[in-house]
Amino acid sequence: MKNILLTGFEPFGGETVNPSWELAQALHGEVIAESHVVAVQLPCVFGEALRRLDEALRLVGPSLVLAVGQAGGRCDLSLERVAINVDDARIPDNAGAQPVDEPIAADGPAAYFSTLPIKAMVAGLRDAGYPASVSQTAGTFVCNHVFYGLQHRLRGTGIRSGFMHIPYLPAQAARHPGAPSLPLPTLVAATRLALTLGATVEEIRVGGGQLD
Amino acid sequence: MKNILLTGFEPFGGETVNPSWELAQALHGEVIAESHVVAVQLPCVFGEALRRLDEALRLVGPSLVLAVGQAGGRCDLSLERVAINVDDARIPDNAGAQPVDEPIAADGPAAYFSTLPIKAMVAGLRDAGYPASVSQTAGTFVCNHVFYGLQHRLRGTGIRSGFMHIPYLPAQAARHPGAPSLPLPTLVAATRLALTLGATVEEIRVGGGQLD
Amino acid sequence: MKNILLTGFEPFGGETVNPSWELAQALHGEVIAESHVVAVQLPCVFGEALRRLDEALRLVGPSLVLAVGQAGGRCDLSLERVAINVDDARIPDNAGAQPVDEPIAADGPAAYFSTLPIKAMVAGLRDAGYPASVSQTAGTFVCNHVFYGLQHRLRGTGIRSGFMHIPYLPAQAARHPGAPSLPLPTLVAATRLALTLGATVEEIRVGGGQLD
Amino acid sequence: MKNILLTGFEPFGGETVNPSWELAQALHGEVIAESHVVAVQLPCVFGEALRRLDEALRLVGPSLVLAVGQAGGRCDLSLERVAINVDDARIPDNAGAQPVDEPIAADGPAAYFSTLPIKAMVAGLRDAGYPASVSQTAGTFVCNHVFYGLQHRLRGTGIRSGFMHIPYLPAQAARHPGAPSLPLPTLVAATRLALTLGATVEEIRVGGGQLD
């Protein structure tokens, strides 16, 4: 049977929980699109997160990889379009490092696009009643770092891979007035569908861009 | 046994569902704080909504009233502080009326404050992990109309009453990219707690204001 | 000749300048709508601001009063619709006081509406190319405190009075990434027009409300 | 004497003016950093905009290129970090074309970074009191199209080039309630400084990233 690698992050930025790891754990062991879901936690640490990712790729041998990260302030499941080759940390990572304008791969291209069918995933999620959108930036912190590193490692392999940002959990938003949130059951159900779509559908040509 | 009147609205503004009525229905018949919860749907129609409210107040004889309305674009449970004596409709109501700068009660004061313990309710909701806040404006559409009319009718009675705005459901937000949402189970559980707090706790003095 | 009283505030909240006082000073001494503009600075201090306002009202004997305040984060000239009878300070005022849920006038009504022709002012400002809108809340800090106190003092006199919030200056926004701003010349020209309109036009019935 | 090429766009999206062209015209003919500023208008048309850019690059032979575009809804001067190799138009361009997920250069890399000292430019603009920031996405419309095409043409030449987004003018924002704006004199002065910095300073390592 094939494997799906689903990564989430440990908490960061003063939080005690990270919804990306909560949902990854919840889906660990499920069979989705005839594949075993294997959840792996990544540290919120530049460099170390990619070493852990390397290990997971080697052990799991996935046919599909979805990395998930928390985006405090966003309101929906954001399928990231592009990863850029730069670390620019607004806050220190969990090991205290705060790189500024350093390349992730010294010899890598400026960017990689997601190889997931993100337009089809957004369309399918919305049809099923889950708020979702295409995002044009994954930021420049550890999320983008992992997304870029993932696409760099899997370039040319034909293995679909990409990144999805998710909102806070309600209990986190309760301490961040003004921030949107979605509870874990919603995130889990929506991610289950996102993985099904990611593993089975072809990409479609529908708008998902932004003016500026 | 005492009764709690919980009102929700019918859908408006092109929506096919209104989360306020969904949650009111879900709590109808429950016993909260030793009171029966009676849910009543109000039309999204200036004037007619208050006639329906009059009827409900007469039939239910409540010891507590919470009116709930949908606030597309908000992210949390917003306990409204103040209702103002003006209708100013940006869109037509469900009967096609669009009043501009007309008083709700010709002889009424400019505003009424909520008589619910809104600061204590927000604090209790947040403690339980539900995003909540005090709001300084309920707008000038049918929600504020009902809130003002409610406070006008119950002035001087000692019956606690007020208004709470809630976000879209996820399925609504799926068609309004950029809008926050919360699913029905979260809204129902949070409103159950809000009613318990509203019926039982004393108001507290904690900040809930805004600079401008 | 008649007098227009134009008040601005001293800086607060860590700022070294307050655009409301900058623009009031700039218009001080001008003749607008056949009236002398008299600018008076108010302290950002609960209570003391109203004592200074009392003094100014007595000395100036205005036929029109416009109080102006900074609203960091807003993008346009906001004509406030309503002042509410509550102080609820999210930060301390310039004297260190931080009242929570205290009435401004113990014997006053819950709110006063602006007596300026705010809809006509917004329409005129927009026609002239200045971004402007009606706002349904002036917050619960010293701005609302002064607005409420002003309307309370002038109730029943027939003297038009009200409150306008304005954005940061660009140099302030340069230290608050994400905050809109307008430069002083734009604010001064727009306020000159706002005063002209406030002194000369009749109110009109056009929409300026919000759904929630 | 050296030349600076400064491009602006024609109006689009229902606007009758484009602030980027207004400011480019205003600076046309000035000498900045010992270089002539040559302003060229680009059509808001996929493909045709790059043909016009090719022509301008050939005629002007610039030592520095700054392309500027309107970003309705943004509040400051946004120095774009990265251009991505995709057209995904949410609205039709001025010739009616609306490409979805098409590469800009079939043989080009996924992205190019700006070769302007964007961190130093943002720092210098803020020091001078102009609101400015680094942006991680230039969108997927004609602005990004021109930005990518520009960097593709000038790759390896050592000629500094990049893209800056600017807000609406106040008269535009007057018809888009809720949108920030800056007047032309502010935009012109800030862009003059941006060009001076772009032509003369070395890049610096200061944070300008975002978490997600």
mmCIF file of N, CA, C and O in Angstrom, chain D residues 139-192:
data_model
loop_
_atom_site.group_PDB
_atom_site.id
_atom_site.type_symbol
_atom_site.label_atom_id
_atom_site.label_comp_id
_atom_site.label_asym_id
_atom_site.label_seq_id
_atom_site.Cartn_x
_atom_site.Cartn_y
_atom_site.Cartn_z
ATOM 1 N N GLY D 139 1.269 39.608 -6.475
ATOM 2 C CA GLY D 139 0.052 39.113 -7.090
ATOM 3 C C GLY D 139 0.345 38.264 -8.306
ATOM 4 O O GLY D 139 1.477 37.778 -8.500
ATOM 5 N N THR D 140 -0.683 38.092 -9.132
ATOM 6 C CA THR D 140 -0.537 37.252 -10.331
ATOM 7 C C THR D 140 -1.160 37.927 -11.551
ATOM 8 O O THR D 140 -1.502 37.251 -12.518
ATOM 9 N N PHE D 141 -1.315 39.259 -11.478
ATOM 10 C CA PHE D 141 -1.939 40.005 -12.581
ATOM 11 C C PHE D 141 -0.828 40.699 -13.399
ATOM 12 O O PHE D 141 0.321 40.240 -13.391
ATOM 13 N N VAL D 142 -1.154 41.770 -14.089
ATOM 14 C CA VAL D 142 -0.195 42.396 -15.002
ATOM 15 C C VAL D 142 1.010 42.992 -14.253
ATOM 16 O O VAL D 142 2.111 43.070 -14.803
ATOM 17 N N CYS D 143 0.839 43.389 -12.998
ATOM 18 C CA CYS D 143 1.976 43.922 -12.242
ATOM 19 C C CYS D 143 3.063 42.857 -12.092
ATOM 20 O O CYS D 143 4.238 43.103 -12.368
ATOM 21 N N ASN D 144 2.671 41.678 -11.622
ATOM 22 C CA ASN D 144 3.641 40.596 -11.476
ATOM 23 C C ASN D 144 4.209 40.182 -12.840
ATOM 24 O O ASN D 144 5.390 39.841 -12.964
ATOM 25 N N HIS D 145 3.352 40.215 -13.846
ATOM 26 C CA HIS D 145 3.743 39.888 -15.219
ATOM 27 C C HIS D 145 4.899 40.786 -15.683
ATOM 28 O O HIS D 145 5.913 40.311 -16.215
ATOM 29 N N VAL D 146 4.742 42.085 -15.463
ATOM 30 C CA VAL D 146 5.792 43.037 -15.864
ATOM 31 C C VAL D 146 7.036 42.854 -14.991
ATOM 32 O O VAL D 146 8.165 42.880 -15.479
ATOM 33 N N PHE D 147 6.827 42.645 -13.707
ATOM 34 C CA PHE D 147 7.945 42.472 -12.781
ATOM 35 C C PHE D 147 8.776 41.249 -13.190
ATOM 36 O O PHE D 147 10.009 41.319 -13.328
ATOM 37 N N TYR D 148 8.075 40.130 -13.431
ATOM 38 C CA TYR D 148 8.792 38.920 -13.840
ATOM 39 C C TYR D 148 9.500 39.131 -15.178
ATOM 40 O O TYR D 148 10.687 38.791 -15.349
ATOM 41 N N GLY D 149 8.775 39.711 -16.136
ATOM 42 C CA GLY D 149 9.362 39.939 -17.459
ATOM 43 C C GLY D 149 10.584 40.847 -17.380
ATOM 44 O O GLY D 149 11.593 40.628 -18.074
ATOM 45 N N LEU D 150 10.514 41.837 -16.519
ATOM 46 C CA LEU D 150 11.634 42.762 -16.335
ATOM 47 C C LEU D 150 12.859 42.035 -15.785
ATOM 48 O O LEU D 150 13.981 42.180 -16.300
ATOM 49 N N GLN D 151 12.648 41.246 -14.762
ATOM 50 C CA GLN D 151 13.785 40.549 -14.139
ATOM 51 C C GLN D 151 14.363 39.486 -15.089
ATOM 52 O O GLN D 151 15.582 39.252 -15.112
ATOM 53 N N HIS D 152 13.479 38.885 -15.878
ATOM 54 C CA HIS D 152 13.913 37.881 -16.854
ATOM 55 C C HIS D 152 14.808 38.541 -17.908
ATOM 56 O O HIS D 152 15.880 38.012 -18.236
ATOM 57 N N ARG D 153 14.388 39.713 -18.399
ATOM 58 C CA ARG D 153 15.168 40.415 -19.420
ATOM 59 C C ARG D 153 16.512 40.898 -18.893
ATOM 60 O O ARG D 153 17.507 40.914 -19.629
ATOM 61 N N LEU D 154 16.542 41.325 -17.646
ATOM 62 C CA LEU D 154 17.772 41.933 -17.116
ATOM 63 C C LEU D 154 18.626 40.961 -16.303
ATOM 64 O O LEU D 154 19.636 41.355 -15.708
ATOM 65 N N ARG D 155 18.264 39.669 -16.306
ATOM 66 C CA ARG D 155 19.017 38.698 -15.497
ATOM 67 C C ARG D 155 20.482 38.675 -15.959
ATOM 68 O O ARG D 155 20.778 38.726 -17.167
ATOM 69 N N GLY D 156 21.351 38.685 -15.001
ATOM 70 C CA GLY D 156 22.772 38.577 -15.327
ATOM 71 C C GLY D 156 23.418 39.844 -15.839
ATOM 72 O O GLY D 156 24.627 39.852 -16.120
ATOM 73 N N THR D 157 22.659 40.929 -15.970
ATOM 74 C CA THR D 157 23.249 42.167 -16.511
ATOM 75 C C THR D 157 23.864 43.038 -15.438
ATOM 76 O O THR D 157 24.630 43.951 -15.744
ATOM 77 N N GLY D 158 23.498 42.808 -14.190
ATOM 78 C CA GLY D 158 23.981 43.681 -13.132
ATOM 79 C C GLY D 158 23.191 44.978 -13.011
ATOM 80 O O GLY D 158 23.457 45.791 -12.124
ATOM 81 N N ILE D 159 22.219 45.166 -13.879
ATOM 82 C CA ILE D 159 21.359 46.359 -13.787
ATOM 83 C C ILE D 159 20.316 46.115 -12.697
ATOM 84 O O ILE D 159 19.581 45.125 -12.734
ATOM 85 N N ARG D 160 20.269 47.018 -11.737
ATOM 86 C CA ARG D 160 19.297 46.873 -10.658
ATOM 87 C C ARG D 160 17.883 47.117 -11.187
ATOM 88 O O ARG D 160 17.629 48.112 -11.870
ATOM 89 N N SER D 161 16.967 46.254 -10.805
ATOM 90 C CA SER D 161 15.587 46.432 -11.244
ATOM 91 C C SER D 161 14.627 45.797 -10.256
ATOM 92 O O SER D 161 14.990 44.866 -9.528
ATOM 93 N N GLY D 162 13.413 46.323 -10.249
ATOM 94 C CA GLY D 162 12.421 45.788 -9.336
ATOM 95 C C GLY D 162 11.085 46.474 -9.481
ATOM 96 O O GLY D 162 10.881 47.266 -10.410
ATOM 97 N N PHE D 163 10.205 46.157 -8.546
ATOM 98 C CA PHE D 163 8.816 46.601 -8.638
ATOM 99 C C PHE D 163 8.359 47.173 -7.299
ATOM 100 O O PHE D 163 8.712 46.665 -6.238
ATOM 101 N N MET D 164 7.551 48.220 -7.398
ATOM 102 C CA MET D 164 6.979 48.832 -6.194
ATOM 103 C C MET D 164 5.478 49.025 -6.389
ATOM 104 O O MET D 164 5.048 49.588 -7.400
ATOM 105 N N HIS D 165 4.693 48.566 -5.424
ATOM 106 C CA HIS D 165 3.259 48.824 -5.423
ATOM 107 C C HIS D 165 2.951 50.058 -4.590
ATOM 108 O O HIS D 165 3.611 50.311 -3.579
ATOM 109 N N ILE D 166 1.956 50.821 -5.020
ATOM 110 C CA ILE D 166 1.554 52.021 -4.284
ATOM 111 C C ILE D 166 0.041 52.024 -4.088
ATOM 112 O O ILE D 166 -0.695 51.378 -4.832
ATOM 113 N N PRO D 167 -0.425 52.759 -3.070
ATOM 114 C CA PRO D 167 -1.870 52.774 -2.774
ATOM 115 C C PRO D 167 -2.652 53.611 -3.789
ATOM 116 O O PRO D 167 -2.081 54.268 -4.654
ATOM 117 N N TYR D 168 -3.951 53.598 -3.642
ATOM 118 C CA TYR D 168 -4.838 54.515 -4.370
ATOM 119 C C TYR D 168 -4.490 55.979 -4.056
ATOM 120 O O TYR D 168 -3.950 56.286 -2.986
ATOM 121 N N LEU D 169 -4.890 56.857 -4.943
ATOM 122 C CA LEU D 169 -4.963 58.283 -4.622
ATOM 123 C C LEU D 169 -6.222 58.529 -3.783
ATOM 124 O O LEU D 169 -7.192 57.768 -3.890
ATOM 125 N N PRO D 170 -6.247 59.604 -2.982
ATOM 126 C CA PRO D 170 -7.446 59.885 -2.172
ATOM 127 C C PRO D 170 -8.733 59.944 -2.991
ATOM 128 O O PRO D 170 -9.772 59.430 -2.550
ATOM 129 N N ALA D 171 -8.667 60.525 -4.189
ATOM 130 C CA ALA D 171 -9.899 60.640 -4.986
ATOM 131 C C ALA D 171 -10.406 59.269 -5.436
ATOM 132 O O ALA D 171 -11.604 59.086 -5.644
ATOM 133 N N GLN D 172 -9.500 58.310 -5.568
ATOM 134 C CA GLN D 172 -9.942 56.943 -5.857
ATOM 135 C C GLN D 172 -10.551 56.317 -4.611
ATOM 136 O O GLN D 172 -11.594 55.668 -4.666
ATOM 137 N N ALA D 173 -9.870 56.502 -3.488
ATOM 138 C CA ALA D 173 -10.352 55.911 -2.232
ATOM 139 C C ALA D 173 -11.701 56.487 -1.829
ATOM 140 O O ALA D 173 -12.474 55.822 -1.130
ATOM 141 N N ALA D 174 -11.978 57.717 -2.280
ATOM 142 C CA ALA D 174 -13.281 58.325 -1.961
ATOM 143 C C ALA D 174 -14.417 57.500 -2.560
ATOM 144 O O ALA D 174 -15.551 57.576 -2.089
ATOM 145 N N ARG D 175 -14.118 56.703 -3.591
ATOM 146 C CA ARG D 175 -15.151 55.840 -4.184
ATOM 147 C C ARG D 175 -14.967 54.379 -3.764
ATOM 148 O O ARG D 175 -15.679 53.501 -4.267
ATOM 149 N N HIS D 176 -13.995 54.106 -2.917
ATOM 150 C CA HIS D 176 -13.777 52.742 -2.408
ATOM 151 C C HIS D 176 -13.703 52.790 -0.880
ATOM 152 O O HIS D 176 -12.609 52.651 -0.316
ATOM 153 N N PRO D 177 -14.831 53.014 -0.205
ATOM 154 C CA PRO D 177 -14.781 53.144 1.255
ATOM 155 C C PRO D 177 -14.033 51.983 1.911
ATOM 156 O O PRO D 177 -14.253 50.825 1.555
ATOM 157 N N GLY D 178 -13.148 52.323 2.807
ATOM 158 C CA GLY D 178 -12.352 51.317 3.501
ATOM 159 C C GLY D 178 -10.963 51.151 2.922
ATOM 160 O O GLY D 178 -10.123 50.492 3.530
ATOM 161 N N ALA D 179 -10.704 51.760 1.759
ATOM 162 C CA ALA D 179 -9.386 51.615 1.144
ATOM 163 C C ALA D 179 -8.476 52.776 1.551
ATOM 164 O O ALA D 179 -8.873 53.933 1.495
ATOM 165 N N PRO D 180 -7.243 52.459 1.931
ATOM 166 C CA PRO D 180 -6.261 53.508 2.251
ATOM 167 C C PRO D 180 -5.847 54.264 0.984
ATOM 168 O O PRO D 180 -6.101 53.819 -0.138
ATOM 169 N N SER D 181 -5.175 55.385 1.173
ATOM 170 C CA SER D 181 -4.705 56.175 0.032
ATOM 171 C C SER D 181 -3.574 57.087 0.465
ATOM 172 O O SER D 181 -3.377 57.329 1.650
ATOM 173 N N LEU D 182 -2.823 57.567 -0.516
ATOM 174 C CA LEU D 182 -1.818 58.607 -0.291
ATOM 175 C C LEU D 182 -1.891 59.563 -1.471
ATOM 176 O O LEU D 182 -2.016 59.128 -2.619
ATOM 177 N N PRO D 183 -1.800 60.859 -1.216
ATOM 178 C CA PRO D 183 -1.897 61.825 -2.316
ATOM 179 C C PRO D 183 -0.626 61.859 -3.158
ATOM 180 O O PRO D 183 0.449 61.420 -2.723
ATOM 181 N N LEU D 184 -0.759 62.398 -4.365
ATOM 182 C CA LEU D 184 0.334 62.374 -5.318
ATOM 183 C C LEU D 184 1.619 63.032 -4.793
ATOM 184 O O LEU D 184 2.708 62.466 -4.985
ATOM 185 N N PRO D 185 1.555 64.214 -4.169
ATOM 186 C CA PRO D 185 2.817 64.813 -3.695
ATOM 187 C C PRO D 185 3.599 63.895 -2.750
ATOM 188 O O PRO D 185 4.827 63.821 -2.811
ATOM 189 N N THR D 186 2.882 63.168 -1.908
ATOM 190 C CA THR D 186 3.552 62.229 -1.006
ATOM 191 C C THR D 186 4.176 61.085 -1.803
ATOM 192 O O THR D 186 5.335 60.693 -1.569
ATOM 193 N N LEU D 187 3.430 60.574 -2.769
ATOM 194 C CA LEU D 187 3.941 59.463 -3.580
ATOM 195 C C LEU D 187 5.158 59.894 -4.394
ATOM 196 O O LEU D 187 6.129 59.140 -4.535
ATOM 197 N N VAL D 188 5.098 61.113 -4.932
ATOM 198 C CA VAL D 188 6.209 61.603 -5.755
ATOM 199 C C VAL D 188 7.470 61.794 -4.902
ATOM 200 O O VAL D 188 8.562 61.345 -5.271
ATOM 201 N N ALA D 189 7.311 62.413 -3.762
ATOM 202 C CA ALA D 189 8.476 62.650 -2.898
ATOM 203 C C ALA D 189 9.066 61.332 -2.412
ATOM 204 O O ALA D 189 10.290 61.151 -2.370
ATOM 205 N N ALA D 190 8.196 60.410 -2.067
ATOM 206 C CA ALA D 190 8.681 59.118 -1.570
ATOM 207 C C ALA D 190 9.370 58.336 -2.687
ATOM 208 O O ALA D 190 10.405 57.694 -2.467
ATOM 209 N N THR D 191 8.826 58.394 -3.880
ATOM 210 C CA THR D 191 9.431 57.656 -4.989
ATOM 211 C C THR D 191 10.762 58.287 -5.390
ATOM 212 O O THR D 191 11.714 57.578 -5.767
ATOM 213 N N ARG D 192 10.843 59.616 -5.292
ATOM 214 C CA ARG D 192 12.133 60.288 -5.559
ATOM 215 C C ARG D 192 13.204 59.742 -4.613
ATOM 216 O O ARG D 192 14.322 59.421 -5.029
#
